[in-house]
Amino acid sequence: MKRLLYVYMFVFILFGIYFYYSHLYNALDDNNGMKRERLQGAVNDEYVMVTFLAGMDYWKSALKGFEDAANEWNVSVAYRGGTQYDLHEQITILEQVIAKKPAGIALSAINPNNLNTTIDKAVEMGIPVVLFDSDAPLSKASAFLGTNNYEAGVKAAGKLASLINKKGKVAVITLPDQLNHQERTKGFVETIKSNYPNIEVVQVRNGEGDQLKSEKIAKEIIKKYPDIKGIFVTEANGGVGVADAAKDNKEIDVKIISFDVDRKTLDNIENGTISATIAQGTWNMGYWSMQFLFKLHQKDIISDPHGLPPYVDTGITIVTKDNVKEYYAEYTK
């Protein structure tokens, strides 16, 4: 009881010191005629998130983070996404968004180069732009917030290698035109070649982000290499397609490493068809994209190019049967 009394006294003293110096600081500001500025949003300030393939579960968490940050600043948000995995559709949508002169744009770029002109147009009009999830590094966007995709590929290689006892044939199904997938593939392939001499990457194929296309490709790989031991898929739709191919051929034991945590992927982890998936910090991507845009919208930050970091790594987690229940919670609320 005596020790608890000392704790209360200590907390009370700290509060008193804080109150005294806070009051003194405010008084000094008043005496010097200084006024501390406060960042404050307006509900008619609209910030827009732009993606591709709008129907994907993947974007839900990022959009939730975007909205959560917007609520903190009392600003409005909108979401626009293409119906297809199509560059020209995303350019058209981005042009439509720019025409409405929003307070800021958070964009996941379907292509690392071909959106630069449109992104730069927005920036030159005074509209802040940040990239999330998939970068366009040569554009004038202020920052990129997303996964260290090369490192994610490294982690995927290590996990798959451990599952196949560091030997055998493996393949990759990816999206070769998208920078984040290029980096995942590069991290995976280079790690296999440098660290696992008894593992051979026999094919790298384009699954086009499509479940049925990826299933077809996986069946072709399995037919050509019936002794295939593992397949790394750099996105969720393809991972589910490869899982379907594995279910149709029960004579083989192929370990599948996928990406992201949509419901179908989690189901396949729980039933053992997919061995693991790489979960990205998608809520972090959306939340910090909104925070960056809000601050970029303030003139003092825009005039200071060093006010915000150009890159934020939003982190990854490897999801297996051991921790899949934690991620199911997001889809069973």
Short mmCIF file of C-alpha atoms in Angstrom, two decimals:
data_model
loop_
_atom_site.label_atom_id
_atom_site.label_comp_id
_atom_site.label_asym_id
_atom_site.label_seq_id
_atom_site.Cartn_x
_atom_site.Cartn_y
_atom_site.Cartn_z
CA MET A 1 0.00 0.00 0.00
CA LYS A 2 2.88 2.33 0.89
CA ARG A 3 4.59 1.61 -2.44
CA LEU A 4 1.34 2.40 -4.31
CA LEU A 5 1.13 5.73 -2.47
CA TYR A 6 4.63 6.61 -3.70
CA VAL A 7 3.59 5.82 -7.26
CA TYR A 8 0.56 8.12 -7.01
CA MET A 9 2.73 10.89 -5.59
CA PHE A 10 5.26 10.50 -8.41
CA VAL A 11 2.57 10.65 -11.12
CA PHE A 12 1.02 13.71 -9.42
CA ILE A 13 4.39 15.49 -9.38
CA LEU A 14 5.00 14.71 -13.08
CA PHE A 15 1.56 16.06 -13.98
CA GLY A 16 2.30 19.22 -12.00
CA ILE A 17 5.59 19.75 -13.85
CA TYR A 18 3.90 19.19 -17.21
CA PHE A 19 1.07 21.62 -16.37
CA TYR A 20 3.51 24.30 -15.18
CA TYR A 21 5.72 24.21 -18.25
CA SER A 22 2.78 23.91 -20.64
CA HIS A 23 1.23 27.02 -19.08
CA LEU A 24 4.58 28.82 -19.18
CA TYR A 25 5.09 27.95 -22.86
CA ASN A 26 1.65 29.26 -23.78
CA ALA A 27 2.30 32.45 -21.83
CA LEU A 28 5.60 33.02 -23.62
CA ASP A 29 3.85 32.54 -26.97
CA ASP A 30 1.21 35.11 -26.00
CA ASN A 31 3.81 37.62 -24.73
CA ASN A 32 5.88 37.35 -27.89
CA GLY A 33 2.85 37.71 -30.12
CA MET A 34 3.42 34.21 -31.51
CA LYS A 35 0.59 32.02 -32.62
CA ARG A 36 1.07 28.28 -32.99
CA GLU A 37 -0.57 27.03 -36.19
CA ARG A 38 -2.81 24.00 -36.10
CA LEU A 39 -3.34 21.67 -39.04
CA GLN A 40 -7.04 21.20 -39.60
CA GLY A 41 -9.00 19.51 -42.34
CA ALA A 42 -12.22 20.48 -44.06
CA VAL A 43 -14.95 18.00 -44.91
CA ASN A 44 -15.13 19.37 -48.47
CA ASP A 45 -11.45 18.47 -49.02
CA GLU A 46 -11.64 15.18 -50.93
CA TYR A 47 -8.73 12.75 -51.18
CA VAL A 48 -8.97 9.94 -53.72
CA MET A 49 -7.52 6.43 -53.73
CA VAL A 50 -7.00 4.99 -57.23
CA THR A 51 -6.23 1.32 -57.95
CA PHE A 52 -6.82 -1.32 -60.62
CA LEU A 53 -9.05 -4.41 -60.34
CA ALA A 54 -11.38 -2.71 -57.89
CA GLY A 55 -13.20 -5.91 -56.93
CA MET A 56 -10.18 -7.48 -55.21
CA ASP A 57 -10.40 -8.11 -51.45
CA TYR A 58 -6.79 -6.92 -51.28
CA TRP A 59 -7.73 -3.25 -51.49
CA LYS A 60 -10.25 -3.37 -48.61
CA SER A 61 -7.67 -3.10 -45.84
CA ALA A 62 -5.76 -0.30 -47.60
CA LEU A 63 -8.98 1.65 -48.12
CA LYS A 64 -9.90 1.13 -44.46
CA GLY A 65 -6.57 2.61 -43.40
CA PHE A 66 -7.11 5.53 -45.80
CA GLU A 67 -10.57 6.18 -44.32
CA ASP A 68 -9.36 5.85 -40.73
CA ALA A 69 -6.72 8.53 -41.29
CA ALA A 70 -9.24 10.76 -43.08
CA ASN A 71 -11.56 10.55 -40.07
CA GLU A 72 -8.77 11.85 -37.87
CA TRP A 73 -8.55 14.99 -40.02
CA ASN A 74 -12.27 15.32 -40.75
CA VAL A 75 -11.77 15.17 -44.52
CA SER A 76 -13.59 13.23 -47.25
CA VAL A 77 -12.33 10.30 -49.29
CA ALA A 78 -13.35 8.61 -52.53
CA TYR A 79 -12.25 5.37 -54.15
CA ARG A 80 -11.82 4.71 -57.87
CA GLY A 81 -10.61 1.46 -59.38
CA GLY A 82 -10.55 -0.13 -62.80
CA THR A 83 -12.70 -3.15 -63.60
CA GLN A 84 -9.89 -4.87 -65.53
CA TYR A 85 -6.15 -5.33 -65.21
CA ASP A 86 -5.68 -2.71 -67.91
CA LEU A 87 -3.19 0.17 -68.14
CA HIS A 88 -5.33 2.35 -70.40
CA GLU A 89 -8.33 2.04 -68.11
CA GLN A 90 -6.26 3.19 -65.13
CA ILE A 91 -4.89 6.16 -67.09
CA THR A 92 -8.46 7.16 -68.05
CA ILE A 93 -9.65 6.91 -64.43
CA LEU A 94 -6.67 8.91 -63.19
CA GLU A 95 -7.34 11.64 -65.78
CA GLN A 96 -10.97 11.81 -64.62
CA VAL A 97 -9.87 12.14 -60.99
CA ILE A 98 -7.34 14.88 -61.83
CA ALA A 99 -10.02 16.85 -63.72
CA LYS A 100 -11.97 17.19 -60.44
CA LYS A 101 -8.89 18.70 -58.71
CA PRO A 102 -8.99 16.67 -55.47
CA ALA A 103 -6.96 17.60 -52.39
CA GLY A 104 -4.68 14.61 -53.04
CA ILE A 105 -4.36 11.25 -54.81
CA ALA A 106 -3.07 7.93 -53.49
CA LEU A 107 -2.28 5.68 -56.46
CA SER A 108 -1.26 2.06 -56.89
CA ALA A 109 0.45 2.09 -60.29
CA ILE A 110 -0.36 -0.76 -62.64
CA ASN A 111 2.84 0.01 -64.58
CA PRO A 112 6.08 1.60 -63.31
CA ASN A 113 6.64 3.83 -66.36
CA ASN A 114 3.54 4.42 -68.46
CA LEU A 115 1.65 6.43 -65.83
CA ASN A 116 4.44 8.98 -65.32
CA THR A 117 3.02 11.62 -67.68
CA THR A 118 -0.40 11.53 -65.99
CA ILE A 119 1.06 11.52 -62.46
CA ASP A 120 3.35 14.44 -63.33
CA LYS A 121 0.39 16.35 -64.76
CA ALA A 122 -1.40 16.11 -61.41
CA VAL A 123 1.67 17.25 -59.47
CA GLU A 124 2.24 20.18 -61.83
CA MET A 125 -1.37 21.22 -61.21
CA GLY A 126 -0.62 21.36 -57.49
CA ILE A 127 -2.36 18.08 -56.61
CA PRO A 128 -0.26 16.02 -54.17
CA VAL A 129 0.29 12.42 -55.30
CA VAL A 130 1.74 9.51 -53.34
CA LEU A 131 2.20 5.97 -54.61
CA PHE A 132 1.32 2.96 -52.50
CA ASP A 133 1.65 -0.80 -53.02
CA SER A 134 3.11 -0.45 -56.55
CA ASP A 135 5.55 2.34 -57.40
CA ALA A 136 6.27 4.56 -60.39
CA PRO A 137 9.74 5.68 -59.23
CA LEU A 138 10.54 8.03 -62.13
CA SER A 139 7.35 10.04 -61.68
CA LYS A 140 7.05 13.28 -59.68
CA ALA A 141 4.98 11.62 -56.96
CA SER A 142 6.15 12.69 -53.50
CA ALA A 143 6.58 9.28 -51.88
CA PHE A 144 6.07 5.54 -52.08
CA LEU A 145 4.49 3.62 -49.21
CA GLY A 146 4.60 -0.13 -49.54
CA THR A 147 6.31 -3.44 -49.12
CA ASN A 148 10.01 -3.95 -49.62
CA ASN A 149 9.15 -6.32 -52.42
CA TYR A 150 12.67 -7.58 -53.07
CA GLU A 151 12.96 -8.58 -49.41
CA ALA A 152 9.53 -10.23 -49.61
CA GLY A 153 10.86 -12.36 -52.47
CA VAL A 154 13.90 -13.24 -50.36
CA LYS A 155 11.64 -14.35 -47.49
CA ALA A 156 9.47 -16.40 -49.86
CA ALA A 157 12.56 -18.16 -51.23
CA GLY A 158 13.76 -19.04 -47.75
CA LYS A 159 10.36 -20.37 -46.71
CA LEU A 160 9.92 -22.48 -49.83
CA ALA A 161 13.47 -23.83 -49.58
CA SER A 162 12.82 -25.01 -46.03
CA LEU A 163 9.61 -26.75 -47.11
CA ILE A 164 11.30 -28.76 -49.89
CA ASN A 165 14.44 -29.63 -47.91
CA LYS A 166 16.55 -27.23 -50.00
CA LYS A 167 16.46 -29.31 -53.18
CA GLY A 168 14.33 -29.78 -56.28
CA LYS A 169 12.68 -27.87 -59.10
CA VAL A 170 10.58 -24.74 -58.47
CA ALA A 171 8.71 -22.20 -60.62
CA VAL A 172 7.38 -18.65 -60.34
CA ILE A 173 4.05 -17.27 -61.58
CA THR A 174 4.01 -13.48 -61.57
CA LEU A 175 3.00 -10.21 -63.27
CA PRO A 176 6.13 -9.21 -65.22
CA ASP A 177 4.94 -5.71 -66.21
CA GLN A 178 4.37 -4.47 -62.65
CA LEU A 179 7.34 -3.18 -60.63
CA ASN A 180 6.38 -4.68 -57.27
CA HIS A 181 6.02 -8.13 -58.87
CA GLN A 182 9.29 -7.72 -60.76
CA GLU A 183 11.04 -7.04 -57.44
CA ARG A 184 9.38 -10.02 -55.70
CA THR A 185 10.45 -12.30 -58.53
CA LYS A 186 13.97 -10.90 -58.57
CA GLY A 187 14.37 -11.32 -54.80
CA PHE A 188 13.12 -14.90 -55.01
CA VAL A 189 15.18 -16.00 -58.03
CA GLU A 190 18.42 -14.35 -56.91
CA THR A 191 18.11 -15.83 -53.42
CA ILE A 192 17.50 -19.33 -54.78
CA LYS A 193 20.51 -19.04 -57.11
CA SER A 194 22.87 -17.64 -54.47
CA ASN A 195 21.79 -19.56 -51.36
CA TYR A 196 20.33 -22.87 -52.54
CA PRO A 197 22.53 -24.60 -55.17
CA ASN A 198 20.36 -27.73 -55.17
CA ILE A 199 17.20 -25.85 -56.11
CA GLU A 200 16.52 -24.98 -59.76
CA VAL A 201 14.06 -22.31 -60.94
CA VAL A 202 12.77 -23.99 -64.09
CA GLN A 203 10.19 -21.42 -65.23
CA VAL A 204 9.00 -17.86 -64.61
CA ARG A 205 5.55 -17.36 -66.15
CA ASN A 206 3.00 -14.56 -66.51
CA GLY A 207 -0.27 -15.39 -64.71
CA GLU A 208 -1.80 -12.00 -65.63
CA GLY A 209 -3.25 -11.68 -62.12
CA ASP A 210 -5.97 -14.10 -63.15
CA GLN A 211 -7.07 -17.21 -61.25
CA LEU A 212 -8.01 -19.33 -64.27
CA LYS A 213 -4.96 -18.29 -66.31
CA SER A 214 -2.66 -19.12 -63.39
CA GLU A 215 -4.36 -22.49 -62.89
CA LYS A 216 -3.80 -23.30 -66.58
CA ILE A 217 -0.13 -22.30 -66.38
CA ALA A 218 0.39 -24.33 -63.20
CA LYS A 219 -1.05 -27.42 -64.89
CA GLU A 220 1.31 -26.88 -67.83
CA ILE A 221 4.27 -26.62 -65.46
CA ILE A 222 3.22 -29.74 -63.55
CA LYS A 223 2.81 -31.67 -66.81
CA LYS A 224 6.23 -30.61 -68.08
CA TYR A 225 7.93 -31.09 -64.70
CA PRO A 226 6.07 -33.86 -62.83
CA ASP A 227 8.81 -33.75 -60.18
CA ILE A 228 8.19 -30.04 -59.45
CA LYS A 229 8.55 -29.37 -55.73
CA GLY A 230 7.35 -25.80 -55.30
CA ILE A 231 5.67 -22.80 -56.93
CA PHE A 232 5.95 -19.19 -55.77
CA VAL A 233 3.04 -16.97 -56.86
CA THR A 234 3.48 -13.22 -56.46
CA GLU A 235 -0.22 -12.31 -56.10
CA ALA A 236 -3.37 -13.74 -54.53
CA ASN A 237 -5.59 -14.57 -57.52
CA GLY A 238 -2.78 -16.58 -59.07
CA GLY A 239 -2.09 -18.34 -55.77
CA VAL A 240 -5.69 -19.58 -55.64
CA GLY A 241 -5.44 -20.73 -59.27
CA VAL A 242 -2.27 -22.71 -58.54
CA ALA A 243 -3.99 -24.23 -55.49
CA ASP A 244 -6.85 -25.37 -57.75
CA ALA A 245 -4.33 -26.99 -60.10
CA ALA A 246 -2.69 -28.82 -57.20
CA LYS A 247 -6.05 -30.13 -55.99
CA ASP A 248 -6.74 -31.56 -59.46
CA ASN A 249 -3.47 -33.50 -59.41
CA LYS A 250 -3.28 -35.37 -56.12
CA GLU A 251 -0.34 -37.50 -57.32
CA ILE A 252 2.11 -34.66 -56.74
CA ASP A 253 3.16 -32.87 -53.57
CA VAL A 254 3.89 -29.30 -54.60
CA LYS A 255 4.47 -26.63 -51.97
CA ILE A 256 2.83 -23.30 -52.81
CA ILE A 257 3.91 -19.91 -51.49
CA SER A 258 1.39 -17.18 -52.33
CA PHE A 259 0.97 -13.47 -51.62
CA ASP A 260 -1.62 -11.54 -49.59
CA VAL A 261 -4.49 -12.69 -47.38
CA ASP A 262 -7.84 -12.74 -49.14
CA ARG A 263 -10.46 -15.24 -47.96
CA LYS A 264 -9.73 -17.88 -50.62
CA THR A 265 -6.02 -17.80 -49.86
CA LEU A 266 -6.68 -18.24 -46.14
CA ASP A 267 -9.04 -21.15 -46.85
CA ASN A 268 -6.32 -22.86 -48.88
CA ILE A 269 -3.79 -22.35 -46.11
CA GLU A 270 -6.18 -23.84 -43.58
CA ASN A 271 -6.83 -26.91 -45.75
CA GLY A 272 -3.11 -27.29 -46.43
CA THR A 273 -3.09 -26.67 -50.21
CA ILE A 274 -1.15 -23.40 -49.90
CA SER A 275 1.77 -23.78 -47.51
CA ALA A 276 2.25 -20.08 -46.74
CA THR A 277 1.47 -16.59 -47.97
CA ILE A 278 3.18 -13.24 -47.57
CA ALA A 279 0.87 -10.76 -45.80
CA GLN A 280 1.53 -7.11 -46.55
CA GLY A 281 0.86 -4.14 -44.28
CA THR A 282 -2.01 -2.92 -46.45
CA TRP A 283 -3.78 -0.96 -43.69
CA ASN A 284 -0.49 0.85 -43.08
CA MET A 285 -0.25 1.69 -46.78
CA GLY A 286 -3.66 3.36 -46.81
CA TYR A 287 -3.31 5.05 -43.43
CA TRP A 288 0.07 6.62 -44.10
CA SER A 289 -0.84 7.54 -47.68
CA MET A 290 -3.68 9.66 -46.28
CA GLN A 291 -1.44 11.18 -43.60
CA PHE A 292 1.18 12.09 -46.20
CA LEU A 293 -1.38 13.58 -48.59
CA PHE A 294 -3.00 15.65 -45.87
CA LYS A 295 0.32 17.16 -44.86
CA LEU A 296 1.39 17.69 -48.48
CA HIS A 297 -1.84 19.61 -48.99
CA GLN A 298 -0.61 22.13 -46.43
CA LYS A 299 1.52 24.77 -48.14
CA ASP A 300 4.36 24.77 -45.59
CA ILE A 301 5.01 21.07 -46.15
CA ILE A 302 4.84 21.37 -49.94
CA SER A 303 7.50 24.09 -49.82
CA ASP A 304 9.76 21.80 -47.76
CA PRO A 305 10.71 18.74 -49.83
CA HIS A 306 12.44 17.21 -46.80
CA GLY A 307 9.32 17.33 -44.64
CA LEU A 308 8.35 13.72 -45.43
CA PRO A 309 10.39 10.60 -46.27
CA PRO A 310 10.29 9.48 -49.91
CA TYR A 311 9.83 5.82 -48.96
CA VAL A 312 8.07 4.00 -46.13
CA ASP A 313 8.39 0.22 -45.75
CA THR A 314 4.98 -0.95 -44.49
CA GLY A 315 6.17 -4.45 -43.52
CA ILE A 316 5.33 -8.11 -44.19
CA THR A 317 4.38 -11.24 -42.22
CA ILE A 318 4.56 -14.89 -43.27
CA VAL A 319 1.16 -16.55 -42.73
CA THR A 320 0.96 -20.33 -42.24
CA LYS A 321 -1.44 -22.74 -40.57
CA ASP A 322 0.08 -21.70 -37.25
CA ASN A 323 -1.20 -18.11 -37.41
CA VAL A 324 -3.90 -18.16 -40.10
CA LYS A 325 -6.70 -17.71 -37.53
CA GLU A 326 -5.42 -14.22 -36.72
CA TYR A 327 -6.03 -13.17 -40.33
CA TYR A 328 -9.39 -14.92 -40.65
CA ALA A 329 -10.72 -12.43 -38.10
CA GLU A 330 -10.67 -9.72 -40.77
CA TYR A 331 -13.05 -11.72 -42.99
CA THR A 332 -15.46 -13.14 -40.41
CA LYS A 333 -16.57 -9.92 -38.66
#
